[in-house]
Structure formats: structure tokens, C-alpha cells
Coordinates of C-alpha atoms and ligand atoms in Angstrom, one line a residue:
T4 CA 95.5 -14.0 159.1
D5 CA 92.4 -11.8 159.0
L6 CA 93.5 -8.1 158.3
S7 CA 91.8 -6.5 161.3
H8 CA 94.3 -8.5 163.5
I9 CA 97.5 -7.2 161.7
R10 CA 99.3 -4.3 162.7
N11 CA 102.3 -2.9 160.6
F12 CA 104.5 0.0 162.2
S13 CA 108.1 1.3 162.1
I14 CA 109.8 3.2 164.8
V15 CA 111.2 6.6 163.9
A16 CA 113.8 8.4 166.3
H17 CA 116.8 10.4 166.1
I18 CA 119.9 8.2 166.7
D19 CA 120.7 7.2 170.1
H20 CA 117.2 8.0 171.3
G21 CA 116.5 4.2 171.8
K22 CA 114.9 2.5 168.6
S23 CA 117.0 -0.6 168.7
T24 CA 116.6 -1.0 172.5
L25 CA 112.8 -0.4 172.3
A26 CA 112.7 -3.1 169.4
D27 CA 114.7 -5.4 171.6
R28 CA 112.1 -5.1 174.3
L29 CA 109.2 -5.5 172.3
I30 CA 110.5 -8.7 170.9
Q31 CA 111.7 -10.0 174.2
S32 CA 108.5 -9.4 176.1
T33 CA 106.4 -11.2 173.7
N34 CA 108.6 -14.1 173.7
T35 CA 109.2 -13.8 169.8
V36 CA 112.7 -15.0 170.7
A37 CA 113.4 -17.3 173.4
A38 CA 115.2 -15.8 176.2
R39 CA 118.5 -17.7 175.7
D40 CA 118.7 -16.7 172.0
M41 CA 118.1 -13.1 172.9
K42 CA 121.2 -10.6 172.3
E43 CA 121.2 -6.9 172.4
Q44 CA 120.1 -5.1 169.2
M45 CA 118.4 -8.1 167.5
L46 CA 117.6 -6.0 164.4
D47 CA 121.1 -4.3 163.8
S48 CA 122.9 -7.3 161.8
M49 CA 126.0 -6.0 160.5
D50 CA 129.0 -5.6 162.6
I51 CA 129.7 -2.1 161.3
E52 CA 126.0 -1.1 162.1
R53 CA 126.3 -2.3 165.3
E54 CA 129.4 -0.7 166.2
R55 CA 128.3 2.5 165.2
G56 CA 124.7 2.0 166.2
I57 CA 123.4 2.7 162.8
T58 CA 120.9 0.6 160.9
I59 CA 121.4 0.8 157.1
K60 CA 119.1 -2.1 155.9
A61 CA 115.5 -2.2 156.6
N62 CA 115.0 -5.1 159.1
T63 CA 111.8 -6.6 160.1
V64 CA 110.5 -8.8 162.5
R65 CA 107.0 -10.5 162.9
I66 CA 105.7 -10.8 166.4
D67 CA 102.6 -12.4 167.9
Y68 CA 101.1 -10.5 170.6
T69 CA 97.6 -11.4 172.6
A70 CA 96.1 -8.2 173.6
D71 CA 94.4 -7.3 176.8
N72 CA 91.2 -7.5 174.8
G73 CA 91.9 -11.5 174.5
R74 CA 92.5 -11.5 170.8
A75 CA 95.8 -12.7 169.0
Y76 CA 97.4 -9.9 166.9
V77 CA 100.4 -10.2 164.4
L78 CA 102.6 -7.0 164.7
N79 CA 105.2 -6.4 161.9
L80 CA 108.0 -4.0 162.7
I81 CA 110.0 -2.8 159.9
D82 CA 113.3 -1.0 161.3
T83 CA 114.1 1.6 158.7
P84 CA 117.5 2.9 158.0
G85 CA 118.3 5.7 160.4
H86 CA 120.3 7.9 158.4
V87 CA 119.9 10.9 155.9
D88 CA 121.9 9.2 153.1
F89 CA 119.2 6.6 152.9
A90 CA 116.2 8.9 152.8
Y91 CA 114.7 7.3 149.8
E92 CA 114.8 3.8 151.4
V93 CA 113.2 5.2 154.6
S94 CA 110.5 6.7 152.6
R95 CA 109.7 3.5 150.9
S96 CA 109.8 1.4 154.0
M97 CA 107.5 3.8 155.6
R98 CA 104.9 3.3 152.8
A99 CA 105.0 -0.4 153.6
V100 CA 103.3 0.0 157.0
E101 CA 100.5 2.2 158.6
G102 CA 101.8 3.6 161.5
S103 CA 104.9 4.6 163.5
L104 CA 106.0 4.9 167.2
L105 CA 107.9 8.3 167.3
V106 CA 110.5 7.8 170.0
V107 CA 112.0 10.7 171.6
D108 CA 114.7 10.6 174.3
S109 CA 113.0 12.4 177.0
T110 CA 116.5 13.7 178.6
Q111 CA 117.3 15.2 175.0
G112 CA 114.1 16.2 173.3
V113 CA 113.5 16.6 169.3
E114 CA 116.5 16.4 167.1
A115 CA 117.0 16.9 163.4
Q116 CA 116.4 13.4 162.3
T117 CA 113.5 13.1 164.6
L118 CA 112.1 15.6 162.4
A119 CA 113.1 14.4 159.2
N120 CA 111.9 10.9 160.1
V121 CA 108.6 12.1 161.3
Y122 CA 107.8 13.9 158.4
H123 CA 108.5 10.8 156.2
A124 CA 105.9 9.3 158.5
L125 CA 103.4 11.9 158.1
D126 CA 104.0 11.8 154.1
A127 CA 103.3 8.3 154.0
G128 CA 100.0 9.0 156.0
H129 CA 101.0 7.2 159.2
E130 CA 98.9 7.2 162.5
I131 CA 101.9 8.3 164.9
V132 CA 102.0 7.4 168.7
P133 CA 104.7 9.4 170.7
V134 CA 106.9 7.4 172.9
L135 CA 109.0 9.2 175.6
N136 CA 112.0 7.2 176.3
K137 CA 114.7 6.9 179.0
I138 CA 112.4 7.9 181.8
D139 CA 114.5 5.8 184.2
L140 CA 117.2 8.8 183.9
P141 CA 117.0 11.6 186.5
A142 CA 117.4 14.1 183.5
S143 CA 114.1 12.7 182.0
E144 CA 111.8 15.8 181.3
C145 CA 108.8 14.4 179.9
D146 CA 106.3 17.3 180.3
Q147 CA 108.7 19.8 178.4
V148 CA 109.5 17.1 175.9
A149 CA 105.8 16.5 175.3
A150 CA 105.2 20.2 174.8
Q151 CA 108.0 20.3 172.6
I152 CA 106.6 17.5 170.3
E153 CA 103.3 19.6 170.0
D154 CA 104.9 22.9 169.2
V155 CA 107.7 21.8 166.9
I156 CA 105.8 18.8 165.2
G157 CA 102.3 19.7 165.6
L158 CA 101.3 16.2 167.1
D159 CA 98.9 15.7 170.1
A160 CA 101.5 14.3 172.9
S161 CA 99.2 14.5 175.7
G162 CA 98.8 10.7 175.4
A163 CA 102.6 10.1 174.8
I164 CA 103.6 6.8 176.5
R165 CA 106.4 6.9 179.1
V166 CA 108.8 4.3 178.4
S167 CA 112.1 2.9 179.5
A168 CA 113.2 0.6 177.1
K169 CA 116.1 -0.1 179.2
T170 CA 114.2 -1.3 182.2
G171 CA 111.0 -2.4 180.5
I172 CA 108.6 0.2 182.2
G173 CA 105.8 1.0 179.7
I174 CA 106.4 -1.8 177.1
H175 CA 102.9 -3.4 177.7
E176 CA 101.3 0.2 177.2
T177 CA 103.2 0.5 174.1
L178 CA 102.1 -2.9 172.7
E179 CA 98.4 -2.0 173.5
A180 CA 98.9 1.2 171.9
I181 CA 100.2 -0.5 168.6
V182 CA 97.0 -2.6 168.8
N183 CA 94.4 0.0 169.7
L184 CA 95.7 3.1 168.3
L185 CA 97.4 2.0 164.8
P186 CA 95.0 1.3 161.8
A187 CA 94.9 -2.3 160.5
P188 CA 96.0 -2.5 157.0
Q189 CA 93.5 -2.9 154.0
G190 CA 93.8 -4.9 151.0
D191 CA 91.9 -7.5 148.5
R192 CA 92.8 -11.0 148.7
D193 CA 90.9 -11.9 145.6
A194 CA 92.5 -9.0 143.5
P195 CA 95.7 -9.5 141.3
L196 CA 99.0 -9.5 143.2
K197 CA 100.4 -6.3 144.0
A198 CA 103.3 -6.1 146.3
M199 CA 106.0 -3.5 147.1
L200 CA 109.7 -4.6 147.1
V201 CA 110.7 -2.9 150.5
D202 CA 114.5 -4.1 150.6
S203 CA 116.8 -6.7 149.3
W204 CA 120.0 -8.2 150.2
Y205 CA 122.6 -10.8 149.1
D206 CA 122.8 -14.0 151.0
S207 CA 125.8 -16.5 150.0
Y208 CA 123.4 -19.4 150.6
L209 CA 120.1 -18.3 149.5
G210 CA 121.1 -15.7 146.7
V211 CA 119.0 -12.3 146.9
I212 CA 116.4 -12.2 149.6
V213 CA 113.6 -9.8 149.0
L214 CA 111.7 -8.3 151.6
V215 CA 107.8 -7.7 150.5
R216 CA 104.9 -6.1 151.7
I217 CA 101.7 -7.6 150.2
I218 CA 99.0 -4.9 148.9
D219 CA 96.5 -7.0 147.3
G220 CA 96.3 -10.7 146.4
T221 CA 98.5 -13.5 147.6
M222 CA 102.0 -15.1 147.0
K223 CA 102.9 -18.7 147.6
K224 CA 105.8 -21.1 146.7
N225 CA 106.3 -21.7 142.9
D226 CA 104.3 -18.8 142.0
R227 CA 106.0 -17.0 139.2
V228 CA 106.2 -13.2 139.7
R229 CA 107.0 -10.3 137.5
F230 CA 109.1 -7.1 139.0
M231 CA 107.2 -4.2 137.1
S232 CA 110.2 -1.8 136.7
N233 CA 112.3 -4.0 134.6
G234 CA 109.7 -6.7 133.4
T235 CA 111.8 -9.6 134.8
V236 CA 110.1 -13.0 135.7
H237 CA 111.2 -15.1 138.7
Q238 CA 109.7 -18.3 140.3
I239 CA 109.3 -18.3 144.1
D240 CA 111.6 -20.9 145.6
K241 CA 111.1 -20.0 149.4
I242 CA 108.6 -17.7 151.2
G243 CA 108.5 -16.8 154.9
V244 CA 108.5 -14.4 157.6
F245 CA 111.2 -13.1 159.9
R246 CA 110.9 -13.7 163.7
P247 CA 113.5 -12.3 163.3
K248 CA 115.2 -15.4 162.1
M249 CA 113.5 -16.8 158.9
Q250 CA 110.6 -19.0 159.0
D251 CA 108.8 -20.6 156.1
V252 CA 105.1 -19.9 155.4
E253 CA 102.7 -21.4 152.9
I254 CA 101.3 -18.2 151.8
L255 CA 101.4 -14.4 152.3
G256 CA 98.3 -12.3 151.9
P257 CA 97.3 -8.7 152.0
G258 CA 98.6 -6.6 154.9
E259 CA 101.3 -9.0 155.5
I260 CA 105.2 -8.6 155.3
G261 CA 107.8 -11.2 154.7
F262 CA 110.5 -12.5 152.3
I263 CA 110.9 -14.5 149.0
T264 CA 113.9 -15.9 147.2
A265 CA 113.6 -16.8 143.6
S266 CA 117.1 -17.5 142.4
I267 CA 117.8 -14.0 141.8
K268 CA 121.6 -13.4 141.4
Q269 CA 122.2 -9.8 142.0
V270 CA 120.5 -7.2 144.2
R271 CA 120.7 -4.8 141.2
D272 CA 117.8 -6.8 139.8
T273 CA 115.7 -5.9 142.8
R274 CA 114.9 -2.2 143.0
V275 CA 113.6 -0.8 146.3
G276 CA 109.9 0.6 145.7
D277 CA 109.2 -1.7 142.7
T278 CA 106.2 -3.2 142.4
I279 CA 105.7 -7.3 142.2
T280 CA 102.7 -8.8 140.5
S281 CA 102.0 -12.2 139.1
E282 CA 103.4 -13.1 135.5
K283 CA 99.9 -13.9 134.2
K284 CA 96.8 -11.9 135.0
G285 CA 98.8 -9.3 137.0
T286 CA 98.0 -5.7 137.8
D287 CA 98.9 -3.0 135.6
Q288 CA 98.9 -0.5 138.2
A289 CA 102.4 0.0 139.8
L290 CA 102.7 1.6 143.1
P291 CA 103.4 5.4 142.7
G292 CA 106.8 6.9 143.6
F293 CA 109.3 4.3 142.3
K294 CA 112.7 5.8 141.6
P295 CA 116.1 4.0 140.9
A296 CA 118.6 5.0 143.5
Q297 CA 121.1 7.6 142.1
P298 CA 124.7 7.9 143.5
V299 CA 125.1 11.6 144.8
V300 CA 128.7 11.6 145.9
F301 CA 131.6 10.4 144.0
C302 CA 135.2 9.8 145.0
G303 CA 138.2 7.6 143.7
L304 CA 139.4 4.7 145.6
F305 CA 142.8 3.7 145.0
P306 CA 144.9 1.0 147.0
V307 CA 148.0 2.5 148.9
D308 CA 149.9 -0.6 147.7
S309 CA 149.2 -0.6 143.8
S310 CA 149.9 -4.5 143.8
L311 CA 146.6 -4.9 145.5
F312 CA 144.5 -3.5 142.8
E313 CA 143.0 -6.9 141.7
D314 CA 142.2 -7.6 145.4
L315 CA 140.4 -4.1 145.5
R316 CA 138.3 -5.1 142.3
D317 CA 137.3 -8.2 143.9
A318 CA 136.3 -6.4 147.4
I319 CA 134.2 -3.6 145.4
E320 CA 132.4 -6.4 143.1
K321 CA 131.6 -8.3 146.1
L322 CA 130.1 -5.2 148.0
A323 CA 128.4 -4.0 145.2
L324 CA 126.6 -7.4 144.9
N325 CA 124.7 -6.4 148.1
D326 CA 124.1 -2.7 147.5
A327 CA 122.4 -1.8 144.4
S328 CA 123.0 2.1 145.1
F329 CA 126.6 1.9 145.1
S330 CA 128.4 2.4 141.5
F331 CA 131.8 2.0 140.4
E332 CA 133.9 2.0 137.3
M333 CA 137.8 1.6 136.6
E334 CA 139.6 5.0 136.8
T335 CA 143.5 5.5 136.1
S336 CA 145.1 8.4 137.7
A337 CA 148.9 9.3 136.7
A338 CA 149.4 10.1 140.2
L339 CA 147.6 7.2 141.9
G340 CA 147.8 4.6 139.5
F341 CA 144.7 2.1 139.0
G342 CA 141.7 2.4 141.1
F343 CA 137.9 2.9 141.0
R344 CA 135.8 5.9 140.8
C345 CA 132.8 5.1 143.1
G346 CA 129.3 6.7 143.4
F347 CA 127.2 6.7 146.7
L348 CA 124.1 7.9 148.1
G349 CA 126.0 10.2 150.5
L350 CA 129.0 10.7 152.9
L351 CA 128.1 8.2 155.2
H352 CA 127.5 5.6 152.7
L353 CA 130.8 6.4 151.3
E354 CA 132.4 5.9 154.7
V355 CA 130.7 2.5 155.2
I356 CA 132.0 1.1 152.2
R357 CA 135.3 2.5 152.6
D358 CA 135.5 1.1 156.1
R359 CA 134.4 -2.3 154.9
I360 CA 136.8 -2.6 152.3
E361 CA 139.7 -1.8 154.8
R362 CA 138.7 -3.9 157.5
E363 CA 136.9 -6.7 155.9
Y364 CA 139.3 -7.0 153.0
D365 CA 142.3 -5.7 154.6
I366 CA 143.2 -3.1 151.8
D367 CA 144.5 0.4 152.8
L368 CA 142.9 2.9 150.6
I369 CA 143.5 6.5 149.4
T370 CA 140.3 8.3 149.0
T371 CA 140.2 11.3 146.7
A372 CA 138.2 14.4 147.5
P373 CA 134.5 13.6 147.4
S374 CA 133.0 15.3 144.5
V375 CA 129.1 15.9 143.8
V376 CA 127.4 15.3 140.3
Y377 CA 127.6 18.5 138.2
H378 CA 125.3 19.2 135.3
L379 CA 127.3 20.7 132.4
H380 CA 125.1 22.5 129.8
M381 CA 127.2 22.5 126.7
R382 CA 127.3 25.0 124.0
D383 CA 125.7 22.7 121.7
G384 CA 122.7 22.3 123.7
E385 CA 123.7 18.9 125.4
M386 CA 123.5 18.2 129.0
R387 CA 126.3 16.1 130.6
E388 CA 126.8 14.7 134.0
L389 CA 130.3 15.4 135.6
H390 CA 131.4 12.9 138.2
N391 CA 135.1 13.6 138.2
P392 CA 136.6 16.9 138.1
A393 CA 139.5 15.3 136.1
D394 CA 137.0 15.0 133.2
M395 CA 136.0 18.6 133.1
P396 CA 135.9 19.6 129.2
D397 CA 137.5 22.9 127.9
L398 CA 135.5 25.9 129.4
T399 CA 134.9 27.2 126.0
L400 CA 132.7 24.2 125.2
I401 CA 130.2 24.9 128.1
D402 CA 127.7 27.2 128.3
H403 CA 127.0 27.1 132.0
L404 CA 127.2 24.6 135.0
E405 CA 124.8 23.7 137.4
E406 CA 125.4 22.4 140.9
P407 CA 123.1 20.5 143.5
R408 CA 121.8 22.4 146.3
I409 CA 120.4 21.0 149.5
K410 CA 117.9 22.1 152.3
A411 CA 119.6 21.5 155.5
T412 CA 118.0 21.4 158.8
I413 CA 120.1 22.0 161.9
L414 CA 119.1 21.9 165.6
V415 CA 121.7 23.5 168.0
P416 CA 121.8 24.9 171.6
D417 CA 121.6 28.8 171.4
E418 CA 125.2 29.3 172.6
Y419 CA 126.5 27.7 169.4
L420 CA 124.0 29.6 167.0
G421 CA 126.5 32.2 166.1
D422 CA 129.2 29.7 165.0
V423 CA 126.7 27.6 163.2
L424 CA 125.5 30.6 161.1
K425 CA 128.9 31.8 160.3
L426 CA 129.9 28.1 159.1
C427 CA 126.8 28.1 156.8
Q428 CA 127.5 31.6 155.5
D429 CA 131.0 30.6 154.7
R430 CA 129.9 27.5 152.7
R431 CA 127.7 29.8 150.5
G432 CA 124.7 29.1 152.4
V433 CA 121.2 31.2 152.2
Q434 CA 119.3 31.2 155.4
L435 CA 115.8 30.1 154.9
D436 CA 114.3 30.0 158.4
L437 CA 115.5 30.4 162.2
T438 CA 113.0 29.5 164.7
Y439 CA 113.1 27.9 168.3
A440 CA 112.1 24.4 169.2
G441 CA 112.2 24.5 173.0
S442 CA 115.6 25.6 174.3
R443 CA 117.3 24.9 170.9
A444 CA 117.3 26.9 167.6
M445 CA 116.4 25.3 164.6
V446 CA 117.9 27.0 161.4
V447 CA 117.1 25.9 157.9
Y448 CA 119.8 26.6 155.3
D449 CA 119.8 26.4 151.4
L450 CA 123.4 25.1 150.9
P451 CA 125.5 23.8 147.9
L452 CA 126.1 20.1 148.3
N453 CA 129.7 20.4 147.0
E454 CA 130.6 22.6 150.2
V455 CA 128.9 20.0 152.6
V456 CA 130.8 17.2 151.2
F457 CA 134.1 18.3 152.1
D458 CA 134.1 18.4 156.0
F459 CA 130.9 20.1 156.9
Y460 CA 130.0 17.5 159.4
D461 CA 133.3 17.6 161.1
R462 CA 133.3 21.4 161.1
L463 CA 129.6 21.5 162.6
K464 CA 130.7 18.8 165.2
S465 CA 133.8 20.9 166.2
V466 CA 132.0 24.2 166.6
T467 CA 129.2 22.9 168.3
K468 CA 131.2 20.5 170.6
G469 CA 129.0 17.7 169.3
Y470 CA 125.6 19.3 170.2
A471 CA 124.1 20.1 166.9
S472 CA 122.2 17.7 164.9
F473 CA 121.8 17.9 161.1
D474 CA 119.8 16.7 158.3
Y475 CA 119.2 17.5 154.7
V476 CA 117.3 16.9 151.6
L477 CA 118.5 17.4 147.9
T478 CA 116.4 20.1 146.4
G479 CA 117.7 20.3 142.9
Y480 CA 120.2 22.0 140.6
Q481 CA 121.3 25.7 140.4
E482 CA 123.5 27.5 138.0
D483 CA 126.7 28.7 139.8
Y484 CA 130.1 30.1 138.9
L485 CA 132.1 27.0 139.4
V486 CA 135.6 26.2 137.8
K487 CA 138.1 23.4 137.9
M488 CA 141.1 24.0 140.0
S489 CA 144.2 22.2 139.0
V490 CA 147.4 21.6 140.9
L491 CA 150.7 21.7 139.0
V492 CA 153.9 20.3 140.4
N493 CA 156.9 21.2 138.5
D494 CA 154.6 22.0 135.7
E495 CA 152.9 18.8 135.5
P496 CA 149.2 18.6 136.4
V497 CA 148.6 16.1 139.1
D498 CA 145.3 14.9 138.2
A499 CA 144.1 13.3 141.8
L500 CA 144.3 16.8 143.2
S501 CA 142.0 18.7 140.9
M502 CA 138.8 19.9 142.2
M503 CA 135.8 21.9 141.5
V504 CA 135.6 25.0 143.3
H505 CA 133.5 28.3 143.3
R506 CA 135.4 31.0 141.5
D507 CA 135.2 33.3 144.4
R508 CA 136.9 31.0 147.0
A509 CA 139.3 29.5 144.3
E510 CA 142.2 31.5 145.5
M511 CA 141.8 30.6 148.9
R512 CA 141.5 27.2 148.3
G513 CA 144.5 27.1 145.9
R514 CA 146.5 29.1 148.3
A515 CA 145.7 26.4 151.0
M516 CA 146.7 23.5 148.7
V517 CA 150.0 24.7 147.5
E518 CA 151.1 25.7 151.1
K519 CA 150.2 22.3 152.2
L520 CA 151.9 20.5 149.3
K521 CA 155.0 22.5 150.0
D522 CA 155.2 21.1 153.3
L523 CA 154.4 17.6 152.2
I524 CA 156.6 17.1 149.1
P525 CA 160.4 16.5 149.9
R526 CA 163.1 18.8 148.4
H527 CA 164.9 17.7 145.3
M528 CA 168.0 18.6 143.5
F529 CA 166.3 21.1 141.7
K530 CA 163.7 24.1 142.3
I531 CA 159.9 22.6 142.3
P532 CA 157.3 25.4 141.5
I533 CA 153.9 24.1 143.0
Q534 CA 151.0 26.0 141.5
A535 CA 147.2 26.2 141.5
A536 CA 145.4 27.1 138.4
I537 CA 142.1 27.7 136.6
G538 CA 142.5 27.1 133.0
G539 CA 146.0 28.3 132.1
K540 CA 145.8 30.9 134.9
V541 CA 148.0 30.6 137.9
I542 CA 146.0 31.6 141.0
A543 CA 148.4 30.5 143.7
R544 CA 152.3 29.4 143.7
E545 CA 154.8 28.2 146.1
T546 CA 158.4 27.2 145.3
L547 CA 160.2 24.4 146.9
S548 CA 163.9 25.4 147.0
A549 CA 166.5 23.0 145.8
L550 CA 168.1 20.4 148.1
R551 CA 171.9 21.0 148.7
K552 CA 174.1 18.1 147.1
D553 CA 175.1 16.5 150.4
V554 CA 172.1 15.1 152.3
T555 CA 174.2 14.3 155.2
A556 CA 175.9 17.6 155.3
K557 CA 173.4 18.9 157.8
C558 CA 174.4 16.1 160.3
Y559 CA 177.3 18.2 161.5
G560 CA 179.7 16.2 163.9
G561 CA 180.0 13.3 161.6
D562 CA 178.0 10.5 163.8
A563 CA 178.2 7.7 161.4
T564 CA 175.2 5.8 162.8
R565 CA 173.0 8.9 162.5
K566 CA 174.1 9.3 158.7
R567 CA 173.2 5.9 158.1
K568 CA 169.8 6.1 159.8
L569 CA 169.2 9.3 157.5
L570 CA 170.2 7.5 154.4
D571 CA 167.9 4.3 155.3
K572 CA 165.0 6.6 156.1
Q573 CA 165.4 8.1 152.6
K574 CA 165.5 4.8 151.1
A575 CA 162.5 3.4 152.7
G576 CA 160.7 6.8 152.0
K577 CA 161.6 6.2 148.3
K578 CA 159.5 2.9 148.2
K579 CA 156.3 4.8 149.0
M580 CA 156.9 7.6 146.4
R581 CA 155.0 8.1 143.3
Q582 CA 157.3 9.3 140.6
F583 CA 155.5 12.4 139.1
G584 CA 157.5 13.6 136.0
K585 CA 161.0 14.1 137.6
V586 CA 159.4 14.5 141.1
D587 CA 158.7 12.0 143.6
I588 CA 155.7 12.6 145.7
P589 CA 155.2 10.6 148.8
Q590 CA 152.0 8.6 149.3
E591 CA 151.6 10.4 152.5
A592 CA 151.3 14.0 150.7
F593 CA 148.1 12.9 148.6
I594 CA 146.4 11.6 151.9
S595 CA 147.0 14.8 153.6
A596 CA 146.6 17.0 150.7
L597 CA 143.2 15.6 150.1
K598 CA 142.1 16.1 153.7
M599 CA 140.7 19.6 153.6
D600 CA 140.6 21.8 156.5
Ligands
GDP717 P1 119.1 3.9 168.6 O1 120.2 4.6 167.9 O2 117.8 4.8 168.3 O3 118.8 2.6 167.9 O4 119.4 3.7 170.2 P2 119.8 2.6 170.9 O5 118.5 1.7 171.1 O6 121.1 1.8 170.4 O7 120.1 3.3 172.3 C1 121.2 4.2 172.3 C2 121.8 4.2 173.9 O8 120.8 4.6 174.9 C3 122.2 3.0 174.3 O9 123.3 2.9 175.0 C4 120.9 2.3 175.0 O10 121.2 1.2 176.2 C5 120.5 3.4 175.8 N1 119.0 3.4 176.0 C6 118.1 3.1 175.3 N2 116.8 3.0 175.9 C7 117.2 3.5 177.2 C8 116.3 3.9 178.4 O11 115.1 3.7 178.3 N3 116.9 4.2 179.4 C9 118.3 4.3 179.5 N4 118.9 4.7 180.7 N5 119.2 4.2 178.4 C10 118.6 3.5 177.2
MG718 MG1 119.7 1.5 166.5

């Protein structure tokens, strides 16, 4: 295809503003998919993505469009992941295209993810066409929202296209804008092969499928290609494009987007952002900005039913096949038995994996408190990463500790601003900026990630009744006074409950934890001290009083069935207990204690 007849673009939007619906409409109106094969949300393939309306993998579709000027164009749409956890993937897929449609719901206006995603698009040097969606709704306020786009983002929105992705108004204008306003790709067909690895996933029939954008040169079947980040060489055994179903092609040239398969076994061997070149006479200039995915949030996953450990291993290994950004290693906990310590790109990523294990593999899980990655600067000068509070070395060995910080952007209607500021302040936040974007306040905070991974989203949602939008980027590491808080039940440390806390709030957290546990652990025949401690120093303590000898004594009256019921209940409860020293702790207690509030 002649380069001047190609347009590559992505759609950037806040969640629910209509990205998928618009993509569907573009696919449908160009007859890319026969009407009878059209189903909603063509590009959102995984069930969980569909249900939650989020896209995790970058999907792509090639559309043929004959423009009003009579020429035939090839339009490649890459649908980028829509969530903050996948910021690196978003930034890479943006670099694979030249332009973006900026979709803003004209009944809602600019939101936090609109900003985050548009900044990625601007960073990638995109031409951006603003699209005001949902104009069929009575609450649509196109003029105000166009003004807001100009104010907040600084883009000229006077020519914004007014669209209803639902009814089809403005779809033709959108296609014309893609052709007329977005730039054609550039590239040299005769230069050595240089292609970007945009995404990859595992297919049980074909092995790993690699989504590529050709920059220079060409690729065809049987070519031998090299992945520059790790030097591996593969022979292409299938090459094609997505419409959105796979369709084989002879060759892919500059500016084109398509897929290859090459008998690659593991997604781990294909890294997003890598440069692909030919085995012989390849380029020596890799694309800039490549970095391997780094897990940011860690937690332990344990099967509620410990006999399912091998099933859990199997599930985790299968999921990891398709997700290079997810890491795991075996973990043993005295309290929870055998499980896995897993690393994720963020909380949503964690939730998605956990949900898939529970639903697709039918294994109930206990998730330990999420922890971030701390940098321990040891007295001997070494720097160590800490992924699990249970592994915290003796304090005397540590010179200082650094924790990851984020820059969080929150957009919120005025009336909730006070509560949001208080929440951020409570979480050790430092305010960086406070401005207004139309009728909404936009606050920017520097926050420790460790305070956000607990329950920040939930708190934010509840104090703003769901009206706040939130986005963040990691900014780096900063020294602070964090300590490991251990929990002791009957003087035995319970490893699964230890956590890293800021020294200033350790007493508060410790108190909350021991009070909760006091209600959750059943009484025994002896007194049980429940303590929170830092090193050897107890900072909070409760005592669970001893049970009277006859458990049925309180069933005055002597109703025999009631007595039996109580004894049966105790027996059933026993099964789900974990023996801890001399103390039995019910499974429920861990699950509840690990939910922070
Ligand atoms: P995404 O999260 O950006 O992919 O958003 P979706 O495309 O999934 O759309 C979110 C919701 O808005 C869905 O319920 C759509 O049916 C609805 N929606 C999308 N576009 C329009 C539109 O133009 N008009 C109306 N009334 N609803 C729309
Ligand atoms: Mg969507």
C-alpha cells in the first residue's frame, strides 16, 4: 500500500465516554465486518473486559475506506488499554500510530483519564481530532465541553466533530477527518527492517501472536527476524492483519500494522516496545524508550482450601503465559500455608488476575494486604528490594528505606473537594496543584503509593459518591520513616498480617488491627493476648478473655436441639480454622483482618 493512503490512529477517552462504541460504528459503517457478524464491542475480546468495560490488551483493526475524494484508504485503529495500570503499554501503542481521536462525552466533559491519555498522545507527537460524543442525549453540552477542552488541554476544539456513536450521527465526518486531518505514516521500504513490537498474547492454536508496526523495510512469511532486546531469532510462520478477524497477507511494509506468529512459546519472550529487525543485515538502531514491565504492587495469593494449591499453581502458570507483566513465586506462610507471592502492574491488574483465578479456575483465594516495592539501603551499602513485609530484615542492618511516590490527578465536582483534600492529607499527601477545569476542581497530589494501594480508590469513590475521577503516574522513590508492624497472637507472630506502615500512624493502624482481631478470633479455654508490635516494642494490645469450661452453659433452659446445634456449629467452624501455636484462627479472621477500613 502506498504510504500516503494509510492512516494509523488510536482513540483516547475516559472510561465510558464511548471509545468502544465509536470503534464499533467505524467498523460497521465501512462494512469491515458483515452486518450479520457484527456484535457489540468488537474490539473488547476478553469476557472480564467486556463486563467491566475495560480493555487490557491493545486490540487492532484494519478498515478499508473510500473517501469522498474517491481514493481508497487503509485505516488502522489500535485500541489502547484504558487504565492507569497499563500506562507503559498505552504509551507504546501510541508510538505505533500518528494520530488520535480524542473522544469526550459531551454530557460529562473532560475527566482524569481523558487528560492522562491525551498527554500520552501529545508525547507521541500525535495530530489530535477532538470528538464530542453522545450528542443524542438531552444533557449534551457541546459548546461548554469544547471550551473546556481548549481551557484544560489547550487543543483547538472549534472544529470538534459532533457525534453520536450510538445512533451513527457524525460517523462519516469522523472518517473524513481521519483521512484529511491525520498525517500519513513515513518510512523507507528499502531500508533494513525496523518494526515495533506493540503487543503480544498467547493463542492455544497459534502460540504467541505478536502485533507489529512496521517502521522501515518489509516482513514476509519465512523471514528470520531478531528481537533486539534479548537477541532471540525467530522464523515467521504466519503474517497477516486484523479485520478484526485474522487474515493472512503476503507482506507487511512501512506504515502497516499487522501480526506475525513464529512458534514463540511464551509471551515473556516478546516484550512490548521491543524492536524487531531481520536476522541478517538488520538495523542496529533500536527504537528509543523500551523498558521491560516492572511489577509495582505485590501480594500473596493463597487458596482458601489448601488442597487446591496445585490447582492454583496450574492456574497461575497458565495466566502468566499470556501476561508477561505478572510475576509469581512460591510463598509459605505459617498462617495461610502454601501460596504464591505475585507482582502486578497495579491494583486493577491484581483484581483482574484474582478474579480470573476465582472465576475461570474456580479457586477461592485469600489475598494478603497489597504491598509496594520498597528500596532498602543497607548499612553495608547494598540496595535491596523488599516485596514482602514478612522478609523485612533486622532494623539495625538498614541505613534507610525509600518508598515509591506517585503524582495523582483527581477531578471532582466542587462540593466534594473538601473531602478529597482531607483524604489525600490523611494519606500523607502533599498538594502540588489545585485548579478548575470547567465546573470541576482538578487537584494534583504527591502521594506515597503505599497509602494508595490499601483502599484509596474505594474511599475516594465513597466520599465523592462516585463523581471523582483518578489517575496517577509513578514519580520515583523517597526516603521516609517506615517500619514493619507485626501482629502477635498468643505471643506468636502471624506472618500473613505483618505490614509496612509509616511510623507516625503505626499506633493507629496497630490499634485498629488488634481490635478487629479481638472480634474475629473465637475465645479459647485460656486468655489470648493480641498485640501489634514494631521490633520488640508492643504498640497496641487487646486480651481475649478465656472461655468458661462448659460452652453450652449459656444455653440456659436446656433445649437439647439448641445445644446440639451449637456443638455442630463449633465442629464445622473447626474445619476452617488454622492452628496457630495453641490458637485456632478461623479463615474468616484473615480475610476480614486484611480488609482495611
Ligand atoms: P468506553 O468505556 O469508552 O469504551 O465506552 P463504551 O463505548 O463502552 O460506552 C459506554 C456507554 O455509553 C455504553 O453504555 C454505550 O452504549 C454508551 N454510549 C456510547 N456512545 C453513546 C452515544 O453516542 N449516545 C448514547 N446515548 N450512549 C452512548
Ligand atoms: Mg471500551
